[in-house]
Amino acid sequence: MKIELPNHNTFLHVTDNSNECDASSIFVLTKLNAMYEQSARDHGCTHIISPKACLDLLGITHAIKIIGITGTNGKTTTAAAIYSILLDLGKKVGLQGTRGCFINDHRIEEKSLTTPPILQTIHNLKHAVEAGCEYFVMEVSSHAIVQNRIDGIAFALKILTNVTQDHLDFHKTIDEYIAVKSRFFDDESVKLINKDESKIRFNRTNAMSYGIEHPATYKILAYSLKEGISAAVAKIEKVYEFESPLHGFFNLYNLLAAISAVDMLGVAPMESICEAVEHFGGVEGRMEVVSQDPLVIVDFAHTPDGMEKVLDSMKERDLVVVFGAGGDRDRTKRPKMGAMAQRYAKKIVVTSDNPRSEDPQSIITEILAGMNHHESLHVEVDRHEAIEKALRMQAPNEVLLILGKGDETYQEIKGKKYPFDDRSVVRELIAQWAKQK
Ligand SMILES: CC(=O)N[C@H]1[C@@H](OP(=O)(O)OP(=O)(O)OC[C@H]2O[C@@H](n3ccc(=O)[nH]c3=O)[C@H](O)[C@@H]2O)O[C@H](CO)[C@@H](O)[C@@H]1O[C@H](C)C(=O)N[C@@H](C)C(=O)N[C@H](CCC(=O)O)C(=O)O
Ligand SMILES: Nc1ncnc2c1ncn2[C@@H]1O[C@H](COP(=O)(O)OP(=O)(O)OP(=O)(O)O)[C@@H](O)[C@H]1O
Ligand SMILES: N[C@H](CCC[C@H](N)C(=O)O)C(=O)O
Ligand SMILES: [Mg+2]
């Protein structure tokens, strides 16, 4: 990654790649490229700086308020809700996360990592500052905390969604994973903590909280999940009401976090924030209704907890569920995901979800290990066939939930990404069958 320095009198660019260095470069030294410092010097580079110094050099440090969100699930949704509310309130805002980078409603980067390497974030922040943004909302993954991909960033606000199981391939134990997430909250930054999430440890200085079950700075007093979400939230003595077209108890948490966050930023009165949240229509691939009749929903649940939250939110209905589990990722979540599907679904098709370098059949076998008996359990390695099978099995009163890939547009098999989109597959099959009728 290279950022040009058109106004600098000595250097032409900053880079985090030693191979891009020459005498006109400033090398930004990070935890990930520390081993290439000598290589940068060998390429002729004489000026080596930290990410913090780079943020200062580019005039970013004091120019924009950065909001960081971490947690196992709900980061993308909460970040998008904050972004949407701020835009709705007339603010200029940047958004960076799993879906890429957006500035004032325009996409400037395609999807890559949830939290890119620091120089990529600095590049996106620079764009945001140049576009006049006052705020930049970013997802912070646990990988990013471990690999110091957020080094040098002074967050105006840090937010916790929740901590459940994921990425144990990388963190090895749940305790280590919790410790990493907790590390994000161990300084005196202003922070917003989910009070119903008891596992996280945080520095209480400058901490506010939100909750539904436990007393919190922002506390839900009453809610209804019929026809979207409507709720009353208390802040100190005052109560405010809001409505949302989103579905599910878990989204009440995401919306509450977003409303509380915007209030903490002091942007507008709570009444206006609660009004603005109604215009947030959700995120692509998260509880996205792809067809009304038959009712087919695509969601990005790819952890046991994500599956539980989504399936539980639909438990009044008879559910047909299609899902798999990612290859080269946490193997211990696979049987738990199987058990979760078994607990809630009437009919299940287990399939593939980015097997990557692994054998798809053995991933499925590990999922099935968590399912002891089920009267309608099917296995279909090919995800297209699996979706077709599920659509054929779906009775008129049943809801088909296709989980795990959300708005992904590929299936990754043995290092190659093949175009694949759950939503297009459903739409094409339904259209094809309608023509044949
Ligand atoms: C395991 C992991 O996270 N690896 C990340 C890591 O890879 P790496 O250490 O092998 O990178 P590298 O190629 O050695 O490069 C490191 C640095 O050295 C520099 N370099 C490299 C070679 C050289 O000769 N000279 C030199 O200066 C590079 O420019 C770079 O700055 O650093 C790379 C660049 O910073 C990342 O792209 C890469 O993410 C890989 C691709 C990845 O798939 N990561 C996933 C698991 C991930 O991070 N996911 C999280 C969580 C998802 C979620 O839950 O939402 C995410 O944030 O997306
Ligand atoms: N607050 C929540 N608690 C539990 N599950 C949730 C919550 N919000 C969303 N989910 C579930 O998790 C899935 C992913 O949501 P989202 O993309 O917002 O999370 P994320 O933290 O950004 O995930 P990732 O780390 O993979 O990018 C959703 O599709 C839904 O199934
Ligand atoms: N941020 C998550 C997304 C998982 C999505 C699922 N479709 C998979 O490929 O496992 C990860 O990279 O682990
Ligand atoms: Mg995300």
Coordinates of C-alpha atoms and ligand atoms in Angstrom, one line a residue:
M1 CA 0.0 0.0 0.0
K2 CA 1.4 3.4 -1.1
I3 CA 0.0 6.8 -0.2
E4 CA 1.3 9.7 -2.4
L5 CA 2.6 12.9 -0.6
P6 CA 2.1 15.6 -3.3
N7 CA 2.8 18.5 -0.9
H8 CA 5.8 17.1 1.0
N9 CA 9.2 18.8 0.2
T10 CA 11.4 15.8 0.8
F11 CA 9.4 12.6 0.3
L12 CA 7.1 11.4 -2.5
H13 CA 5.1 8.7 -0.7
V14 CA 4.6 6.6 2.4
T15 CA 4.4 2.8 2.1
D16 CA 4.2 -0.3 4.4
N17 CA 5.9 -2.5 1.8
S18 CA 9.7 -2.6 1.8
N19 CA 9.6 -3.6 -1.9
E20 CA 8.0 -0.3 -2.7
C21 CA 10.7 1.7 -1.0
D22 CA 13.4 3.9 -2.5
A23 CA 15.1 7.1 -1.3
S24 CA 11.9 9.1 -1.8
S25 CA 9.9 6.8 0.5
I26 CA 8.8 7.0 4.1
F27 CA 8.4 3.4 5.5
V28 CA 5.6 3.0 8.0
L29 CA 6.8 0.3 10.4
T30 CA 4.1 -2.0 11.8
K31 CA 4.0 -5.2 13.8
L32 CA 3.3 -7.1 10.6
N33 CA 6.2 -5.7 8.6
A34 CA 8.7 -5.2 11.4
M35 CA 10.8 -8.1 9.9
Y36 CA 11.2 -6.1 6.6
E37 CA 12.7 -2.9 8.2
Q38 CA 16.2 -3.8 7.0
S39 CA 14.8 -4.6 3.6
A40 CA 13.3 -1.1 3.5
R41 CA 16.7 0.4 4.3
D42 CA 18.4 -1.8 1.7
H43 CA 16.0 -0.3 -0.9
G44 CA 17.3 3.1 0.0
C45 CA 14.7 4.3 2.5
T46 CA 16.1 6.5 5.3
H47 CA 12.9 7.7 7.0
I48 CA 11.0 5.2 9.1
I49 CA 7.9 6.2 11.1
S50 CA 5.1 4.7 13.2
P51 CA 1.5 4.6 12.2
K52 CA 0.7 7.3 14.7
A53 CA 3.3 9.6 13.1
C54 CA 1.9 8.8 9.7
L55 CA -1.6 9.8 10.9
D56 CA -0.1 13.1 12.2
L57 CA 1.9 13.6 9.0
L58 CA -1.3 13.3 6.9
G59 CA -3.2 15.6 9.2
I60 CA -5.8 13.0 10.2
T61 CA -5.3 12.7 13.9
H62 CA -7.4 15.8 14.9
A63 CA -9.4 16.1 11.7
I64 CA -12.0 13.3 12.2
K65 CA -13.7 11.4 15.0
I66 CA -13.2 7.7 14.7
I67 CA -15.7 5.2 16.1
G68 CA -14.5 1.6 16.5
I69 CA -16.8 -1.4 17.0
T70 CA -15.7 -4.8 18.1
G71 CA -17.6 -8.0 19.1
T72 CA -18.2 -11.4 17.7
N73 CA -21.5 -10.6 15.9
G74 CA -23.3 -7.4 15.0
K75 CA -20.3 -5.2 14.1
T76 CA -21.3 -4.6 10.5
T77 CA -25.0 -4.0 11.4
T78 CA -24.2 -1.6 14.3
A79 CA -21.6 0.2 12.2
A80 CA -24.0 0.6 9.3
A81 CA -26.8 1.8 11.6
I82 CA -24.5 4.5 13.1
Y83 CA -23.4 5.5 9.6
S84 CA -27.0 5.7 8.4
I85 CA -28.2 7.7 11.4
L86 CA -25.4 10.2 11.1
L87 CA -26.0 10.6 7.3
D88 CA -29.7 11.1 8.0
L89 CA -28.8 13.8 10.5
G90 CA -26.9 15.7 7.8
K91 CA -23.4 14.7 8.8
K92 CA -20.6 13.6 6.5
V93 CA -19.4 10.1 7.4
G94 CA -17.1 7.3 6.4
L95 CA -17.7 3.6 7.0
Q96 CA -15.2 0.8 6.9
G97 CA -15.7 -2.9 7.6
T98 CA -16.5 -6.3 6.2
R99 CA -18.5 -4.8 3.2
G100 CA -15.6 -2.5 2.2
C101 CA -15.3 1.3 2.6
F102 CA -18.0 3.9 2.0
I103 CA -17.8 7.7 2.2
N104 CA -20.9 9.8 2.2
D105 CA -22.9 6.9 0.6
H106 CA -20.3 6.2 -2.1
R107 CA -18.3 3.0 -2.1
I108 CA -14.6 3.7 -2.4
E109 CA -13.2 0.3 -1.6
E110 CA -14.5 -3.2 -2.4
K111 CA -14.7 -5.9 0.3
S112 CA -11.4 -7.1 1.7
L113 CA -10.7 -7.7 5.4
T114 CA -13.1 -6.5 8.1
T115 CA -10.2 -4.4 9.5
P116 CA -7.5 -3.8 6.8
P117 CA -3.9 -3.3 7.6
I118 CA -3.3 0.1 9.2
L119 CA -2.0 1.9 6.1
Q120 CA -5.1 0.9 4.2
T121 CA -7.2 2.4 7.0
I122 CA -5.1 5.5 7.0
H123 CA -5.6 5.7 3.2
N124 CA -9.4 5.5 3.7
L125 CA -9.3 8.0 6.6
K126 CA -7.4 10.4 4.3
H127 CA -10.2 10.1 1.7
A128 CA -12.8 10.7 4.4
V129 CA -11.1 13.8 5.7
E130 CA -10.7 15.1 2.1
A131 CA -14.4 14.5 1.5
G132 CA -15.2 16.7 4.6
C133 CA -16.3 13.8 6.9
E134 CA -16.5 14.6 10.6
Y135 CA -16.9 10.9 11.5
F136 CA -15.5 7.6 10.5
V137 CA -17.1 4.4 11.7
M138 CA -15.0 1.2 11.6
E139 CA -15.3 -2.4 12.5
V140 CA -12.4 -3.8 14.6
S141 CA -11.8 -7.5 14.3
S142 CA -10.0 -9.6 16.9
H143 CA -7.3 -10.3 14.3
A144 CA -6.8 -6.6 13.9
I145 CA -6.3 -6.2 17.7
V146 CA -3.7 -9.0 17.8
Q147 CA -1.9 -7.8 14.7
N148 CA -1.9 -4.2 15.8
R149 CA -3.8 -3.2 12.6
I150 CA -5.3 -0.3 14.6
D151 CA -2.1 1.0 16.0
G152 CA -1.9 4.8 16.4
I153 CA -5.6 5.4 16.0
A154 CA -7.1 7.5 18.8
F155 CA -10.7 6.4 19.0
A156 CA -13.3 9.0 19.9
L157 CA -15.6 6.1 20.9
K158 CA -15.2 2.3 21.3
I159 CA -18.2 0.0 21.2
L160 CA -18.7 -3.6 22.2
T161 CA -21.5 -5.7 20.7
N162 CA -21.0 -9.1 22.3
V163 CA -18.5 -11.9 22.8
T164 CA -19.4 -15.4 21.9
Q165 CA -17.4 -18.1 20.0
D166 CA -15.5 -17.6 16.7
H167 CA -12.0 -17.6 15.3
L168 CA -10.7 -20.2 17.7
D169 CA -8.4 -21.4 14.9
F170 CA -6.5 -18.2 15.4
H171 CA -7.0 -17.5 19.1
K172 CA -6.8 -21.1 20.3
T173 CA -9.0 -20.7 23.4
I174 CA -12.1 -18.8 24.2
D175 CA -10.3 -17.2 27.2
E176 CA -7.6 -15.8 24.9
Y177 CA -10.3 -14.6 22.5
I178 CA -12.0 -12.8 25.4
A179 CA -8.7 -11.3 26.6
V180 CA -8.0 -9.9 23.1
K181 CA -11.4 -8.3 22.8
S182 CA -11.0 -6.9 26.4
R183 CA -7.7 -5.4 25.4
F184 CA -9.5 -3.0 23.1
F185 CA -11.3 -1.6 26.2
D186 CA -8.4 -1.4 28.7
D187 CA -7.5 2.3 28.2
E188 CA -9.4 5.4 29.3
S189 CA -11.1 6.1 25.9
V190 CA -14.8 6.9 25.8
K191 CA -16.6 3.6 25.5
L192 CA -20.0 2.0 25.1
I193 CA -20.4 -1.5 26.6
N194 CA -23.2 -4.0 26.3
K195 CA -24.2 -4.5 29.9
D196 CA -25.8 -7.8 29.1
E197 CA -22.4 -9.2 28.0
S198 CA -20.7 -10.3 31.2
K199 CA -17.5 -11.9 29.8
I200 CA -15.7 -8.7 28.7
R201 CA -13.3 -6.8 31.0
F202 CA -13.1 -3.0 30.5
N203 CA -11.6 0.1 32.1
R204 CA -14.5 1.8 33.8
T205 CA -13.2 5.3 33.2
N206 CA -15.3 7.0 30.6
A207 CA -17.5 3.9 30.2
M208 CA -21.2 4.2 29.4
S209 CA -23.4 1.2 28.8
Y210 CA -26.5 -0.1 27.1
G211 CA -28.7 -3.1 28.0
I212 CA -32.0 -4.8 27.8
E213 CA -31.7 -7.1 30.8
H214 CA -29.3 -5.3 33.1
P215 CA -29.4 -1.7 34.4
A216 CA -27.5 0.5 32.0
T217 CA -27.0 4.2 30.9
Y218 CA -29.2 3.4 27.9
K219 CA -31.8 0.8 29.0
I220 CA -34.6 -0.7 27.0
L221 CA -37.8 -0.5 29.2
A222 CA -40.2 -2.2 26.8
Y223 CA -40.2 -3.5 23.3
S224 CA -42.3 -5.4 20.7
L225 CA -40.8 -7.5 17.9
K226 CA -44.1 -7.8 16.0
E227 CA -43.9 -6.2 12.5
G228 CA -40.3 -5.0 12.9
I229 CA -39.1 -3.5 16.2
S230 CA -40.6 -0.9 18.4
A231 CA -39.1 0.0 21.7
A232 CA -38.8 2.5 24.5
V233 CA -35.3 3.4 25.7
A234 CA -34.6 5.2 29.0
K235 CA -31.6 7.5 29.3
I236 CA -31.2 8.6 33.0
E237 CA -34.8 9.8 33.8
K238 CA -36.1 10.4 30.3
V239 CA -37.8 7.9 28.0
Y240 CA -37.6 7.9 24.2
E241 CA -39.4 5.7 21.6
F242 CA -38.2 4.3 18.3
E243 CA -39.3 2.0 15.6
S244 CA -37.4 0.0 13.0
P245 CA -38.2 -2.2 10.0
L246 CA -35.5 -4.6 11.2
H247 CA -36.4 -8.0 12.7
G248 CA -35.2 -10.0 15.7
F249 CA -34.2 -9.5 19.3
F250 CA -30.5 -9.4 18.3
N251 CA -31.2 -6.3 16.1
L252 CA -32.7 -4.5 19.0
Y253 CA -29.2 -4.7 20.6
N254 CA -27.6 -3.4 17.4
L255 CA -30.1 -0.5 17.1
L256 CA -29.8 0.3 20.8
A257 CA -26.0 0.4 20.5
A258 CA -26.2 2.7 17.5
I259 CA -28.7 5.1 19.1
S260 CA -26.6 5.3 22.3
A261 CA -23.4 5.8 20.3
V262 CA -24.8 8.7 18.3
D263 CA -26.2 10.3 21.4
M264 CA -22.8 10.0 23.1
L265 CA -21.2 11.8 20.1
G266 CA -23.5 14.7 20.9
V267 CA -24.7 15.1 17.4
A268 CA -28.4 15.7 17.9
P269 CA -31.1 15.4 20.5
M270 CA -32.3 11.8 21.3
E271 CA -35.7 12.5 19.7
S272 CA -34.0 13.2 16.3
I273 CA -31.7 10.2 16.7
C274 CA -34.7 7.9 17.4
E275 CA -36.5 9.4 14.4
A276 CA -33.5 8.8 12.1
V277 CA -33.0 5.2 13.1
E278 CA -36.4 4.4 11.6
H279 CA -34.9 5.1 8.1
F280 CA -32.2 2.5 8.5
G281 CA -33.3 -0.4 6.4
G282 CA -30.6 -2.9 7.5
V283 CA -27.6 -4.4 5.7
E284 CA -27.4 -6.5 2.5
G285 CA -27.3 -10.2 3.2
R286 CA -28.4 -9.8 6.9
M287 CA -32.0 -11.1 7.3
E288 CA -32.5 -10.1 3.6
V289 CA -35.8 -11.2 2.3
V290 CA -35.0 -12.6 -1.2
S291 CA -38.5 -13.9 -2.0
Q292 CA -41.9 -13.3 -0.3
D293 CA -43.7 -16.2 -1.7
P294 CA -42.2 -18.7 -0.9
L295 CA -40.6 -16.8 2.0
V296 CA -36.8 -17.1 1.6
I297 CA -34.4 -15.2 3.8
V298 CA -30.6 -15.0 3.3
D299 CA -28.5 -14.2 6.4
F300 CA -24.8 -14.0 7.3
A301 CA -25.0 -16.1 10.5
H302 CA -21.8 -18.1 10.6
T303 CA -21.2 -18.7 14.3
P304 CA -23.2 -20.8 16.8
D305 CA -24.5 -17.7 18.5
G306 CA -25.4 -15.9 15.3
M307 CA -27.4 -19.0 14.2
E308 CA -29.1 -19.2 17.6
K309 CA -30.1 -15.5 17.5
V310 CA -31.5 -15.7 14.0
L311 CA -33.3 -19.1 14.4
D312 CA -34.7 -18.1 17.7
S313 CA -36.1 -14.9 16.2
M314 CA -38.0 -17.0 13.8
K315 CA -39.0 -19.8 16.1
E316 CA -42.7 -19.3 15.8
R317 CA -42.4 -20.5 12.1
D318 CA -41.6 -23.9 10.6
L319 CA -38.1 -23.5 9.4
V320 CA -36.1 -25.0 6.6
V321 CA -32.4 -24.3 7.0
V322 CA -29.5 -24.5 4.6
F323 CA -26.0 -23.9 6.0
G324 CA -22.4 -25.0 6.0
A325 CA -19.2 -23.9 7.8
G326 CA -16.1 -22.2 6.5
G327 CA -12.9 -24.1 5.8
D328 CA -9.6 -23.1 7.3
R329 CA -11.6 -21.5 10.1
D330 CA -12.5 -22.4 13.7
R331 CA -13.3 -26.2 13.5
T332 CA -14.8 -26.3 17.0
K333 CA -17.8 -24.2 16.0
R334 CA -19.0 -26.8 13.4
P335 CA -20.7 -29.3 15.6
K336 CA -22.2 -26.5 17.6
M337 CA -23.7 -25.0 14.5
G338 CA -25.1 -28.4 13.6
A339 CA -26.7 -28.7 17.1
M340 CA -28.2 -25.2 16.7
A341 CA -29.8 -26.1 13.4
Q342 CA -31.1 -29.3 14.9
R343 CA -32.6 -27.5 17.8
Y344 CA -34.7 -25.0 15.7
A345 CA -35.2 -26.3 12.2
K346 CA -37.9 -28.7 10.9
K347 CA -35.9 -29.5 7.7
I348 CA -32.1 -29.1 7.3
V349 CA -29.8 -29.2 4.3
V350 CA -26.1 -29.2 5.3
T351 CA -23.9 -28.0 2.5
S352 CA -20.6 -26.1 1.8
D353 CA -19.6 -22.6 2.8
N354 CA -16.2 -21.6 1.4
P355 CA -14.4 -24.9 2.0
R356 CA -11.1 -23.1 1.1
S357 CA -8.3 -25.7 1.3
E358 CA -10.3 -28.3 3.2
D359 CA -12.3 -31.3 1.9
P360 CA -15.9 -30.1 1.9
Q361 CA -17.2 -33.5 2.9
S362 CA -15.1 -33.6 6.0
I363 CA -16.3 -30.2 7.1
I364 CA -19.8 -31.5 6.7
T365 CA -18.9 -34.6 8.8
E366 CA -17.8 -32.3 11.6
I367 CA -21.0 -30.4 11.4
L368 CA -23.0 -33.6 11.6
A369 CA -21.1 -34.7 14.7
G370 CA -23.2 -32.2 16.6
M371 CA -26.5 -33.6 15.3
N372 CA -27.6 -36.9 16.9
H373 CA -31.0 -37.4 15.3
H374 CA -33.2 -35.4 13.0
E375 CA -36.2 -36.6 11.0
S376 CA -35.4 -34.4 8.0
L377 CA -31.7 -34.1 7.6
H378 CA -30.1 -33.9 4.2
V379 CA -26.6 -33.5 3.0
E380 CA -25.7 -31.9 -0.4
V381 CA -22.1 -30.8 -0.9
D382 CA -22.9 -28.5 -3.8
R383 CA -24.5 -25.3 -2.4
H384 CA -26.5 -24.7 -5.6
E385 CA -28.0 -28.2 -5.4
A386 CA -28.6 -27.7 -1.7
I387 CA -30.6 -24.5 -2.2
E388 CA -32.6 -26.2 -5.0
K389 CA -33.3 -29.2 -2.8
A390 CA -34.4 -26.9 0.1
L391 CA -36.7 -24.9 -2.2
R392 CA -38.3 -28.1 -3.5
M393 CA -38.8 -29.4 0.1
Q394 CA -40.3 -26.1 1.4
A395 CA -44.0 -26.4 2.1
P396 CA -46.2 -23.2 1.6
N397 CA -46.3 -22.3 5.3
E398 CA -42.5 -22.8 5.9
V399 CA -39.7 -20.2 5.9
L400 CA -36.4 -21.1 4.1
L401 CA -33.4 -19.6 5.8
I402 CA -30.1 -19.8 3.9
L403 CA -27.3 -19.0 6.3
G404 CA -23.6 -18.2 6.4
K405 CA -22.8 -16.3 3.2
G406 CA -25.0 -13.3 3.4
D407 CA -24.0 -10.9 0.7
E408 CA -20.9 -12.8 -0.3
T409 CA -20.6 -13.2 -4.1
Y410 CA -18.3 -16.2 -4.3
Q411 CA -17.6 -19.7 -3.1
E412 CA -14.0 -20.2 -2.3
I413 CA -12.7 -23.7 -3.2
K414 CA -9.0 -24.7 -3.1
G415 CA -7.7 -21.1 -3.4
K416 CA -10.1 -20.1 -6.2
K417 CA -13.2 -17.9 -5.8
Y418 CA -16.0 -19.0 -8.0
P419 CA -18.9 -16.5 -8.5
F420 CA -21.7 -17.6 -6.2
D421 CA -24.5 -15.6 -4.6
D422 CA -27.2 -17.3 -2.5
R423 CA -29.7 -14.6 -3.4
S424 CA -29.2 -14.9 -7.2
V425 CA -29.5 -18.7 -7.0
V426 CA -32.8 -18.4 -5.3
R427 CA -34.1 -15.7 -7.6
E428 CA -33.0 -17.6 -10.7
L429 CA -34.6 -20.9 -9.6
I430 CA -37.9 -19.2 -8.6
A431 CA -38.0 -17.4 -12.0
Q432 CA -37.1 -20.5 -13.9
W433 CA -39.9 -22.5 -12.2
A434 CA -42.4 -19.7 -12.7
K435 CA -41.7 -19.8 -16.5
Q436 CA -42.2 -23.6 -16.6
K437 CA -45.6 -23.4 -15.0
Ligands
LIG1 C1 -3.6 -14.5 9.4 C2 -3.7 -13.1 9.0 O1 -4.6 -12.4 9.4 N1 -2.8 -12.7 8.1 C3 -2.7 -11.3 7.7 C4 -1.2 -10.8 7.6 O2 -0.6 -11.7 6.7 P1 1.0 -11.9 6.7 O3 1.6 -11.5 8.0 O4 1.3 -13.2 6.0 O5 1.3 -10.7 5.7 P2 2.7 -10.5 4.8 O6 2.4 -10.8 3.4 O7 3.8 -11.1 5.5 O8 2.8 -8.9 4.9 C5 2.9 -8.2 6.2 C6 3.5 -6.8 5.9 O9 4.8 -6.9 5.5 C7 5.0 -6.1 4.3 N2 6.0 -6.8 3.5 C8 5.9 -8.1 3.0 C9 6.8 -8.7 2.2 C10 8.0 -8.0 1.9 O10 9.0 -8.4 1.3 N3 8.2 -6.7 2.5 C11 7.2 -6.1 3.2 O11 7.4 -5.0 3.7 C12 3.6 -6.1 3.6 O12 3.5 -5.0 2.8 C13 2.7 -6.0 4.9 O13 2.7 -4.7 5.3 O14 -1.1 -9.5 7.2 C14 -1.7 -9.2 5.9 C15 -1.5 -7.8 5.5 O15 -1.5 -7.0 6.6 C16 -3.2 -9.6 5.9 O16 -3.7 -9.4 4.6 C17 -3.3 -11.1 6.3 O17 -4.7 -11.4 6.4 C18 -5.1 -12.6 5.7 C19 -5.2 -12.4 4.2 C20 -6.5 -13.1 6.2 O18 -7.2 -13.8 5.6 N4 -6.9 -12.7 7.4 C21 -8.2 -13.0 8.0 C22 -8.2 -14.3 8.8 C23 -8.6 -11.9 8.9 O19 -7.8 -11.1 9.3 N5 -9.9 -11.8 9.3 C24 -10.3 -10.8 10.1 C25 -11.6 -11.2 10.9 C26 -12.9 -11.4 10.1 C27 -14.1 -11.1 10.9 O20 -14.5 -11.7 11.8 O21 -14.9 -10.1 10.5 C28 -10.5 -9.5 9.4 O22 -10.3 -8.4 10.0 O23 -11.0 -9.5 8.2
LIG2 N1 -26.1 -8.4 18.0 C1 -26.0 -9.7 17.5 N2 -25.9 -10.8 18.3 C2 -25.8 -12.0 17.8 N3 -25.9 -12.3 16.5 C3 -26.0 -11.2 15.7 C4 -26.1 -9.9 16.1 N4 -26.2 -9.1 15.0 C5 -26.2 -9.9 14.0 N5 -26.1 -11.2 14.3 C6 -26.0 -12.3 13.4 O1 -24.6 -12.3 13.0 C7 -24.6 -12.2 11.5 C8 -23.5 -11.3 11.1 O2 -23.9 -9.9 11.5 P1 -22.9 -8.7 11.2 O3 -22.5 -8.8 9.8 O4 -23.6 -7.5 11.7 O5 -21.7 -9.1 12.2 P2 -20.2 -8.9 12.2 O6 -19.8 -8.9 13.6 O7 -19.8 -7.8 11.4 O8 -19.6 -10.3 11.5 P3 -18.2 -10.5 10.8 O9 -17.2 -10.5 11.9 O10 -18.2 -11.8 10.2 O11 -18.0 -9.4 9.8 C9 -26.0 -11.7 11.1 O12 -26.3 -12.1 9.8 C10 -26.9 -12.3 12.2 O13 -27.1 -13.7 11.9
LIG3 N1 -15.5 -12.8 8.9 C1 -15.8 -14.2 8.9 C2 -16.8 -14.5 7.8 C3 -17.2 -15.9 7.7 C4 -18.2 -16.1 6.5 C5 -18.4 -17.5 6.1 N2 -19.1 -17.5 4.9 C6 -17.1 -18.3 6.0 O1 -16.5 -18.2 4.9 O2 -16.6 -18.9 6.9 C7 -14.5 -15.0 8.7 O3 -13.8 -14.6 7.8 O4 -14.3 -15.9 9.4
MG4 MG -18.5 -7.5 9.9

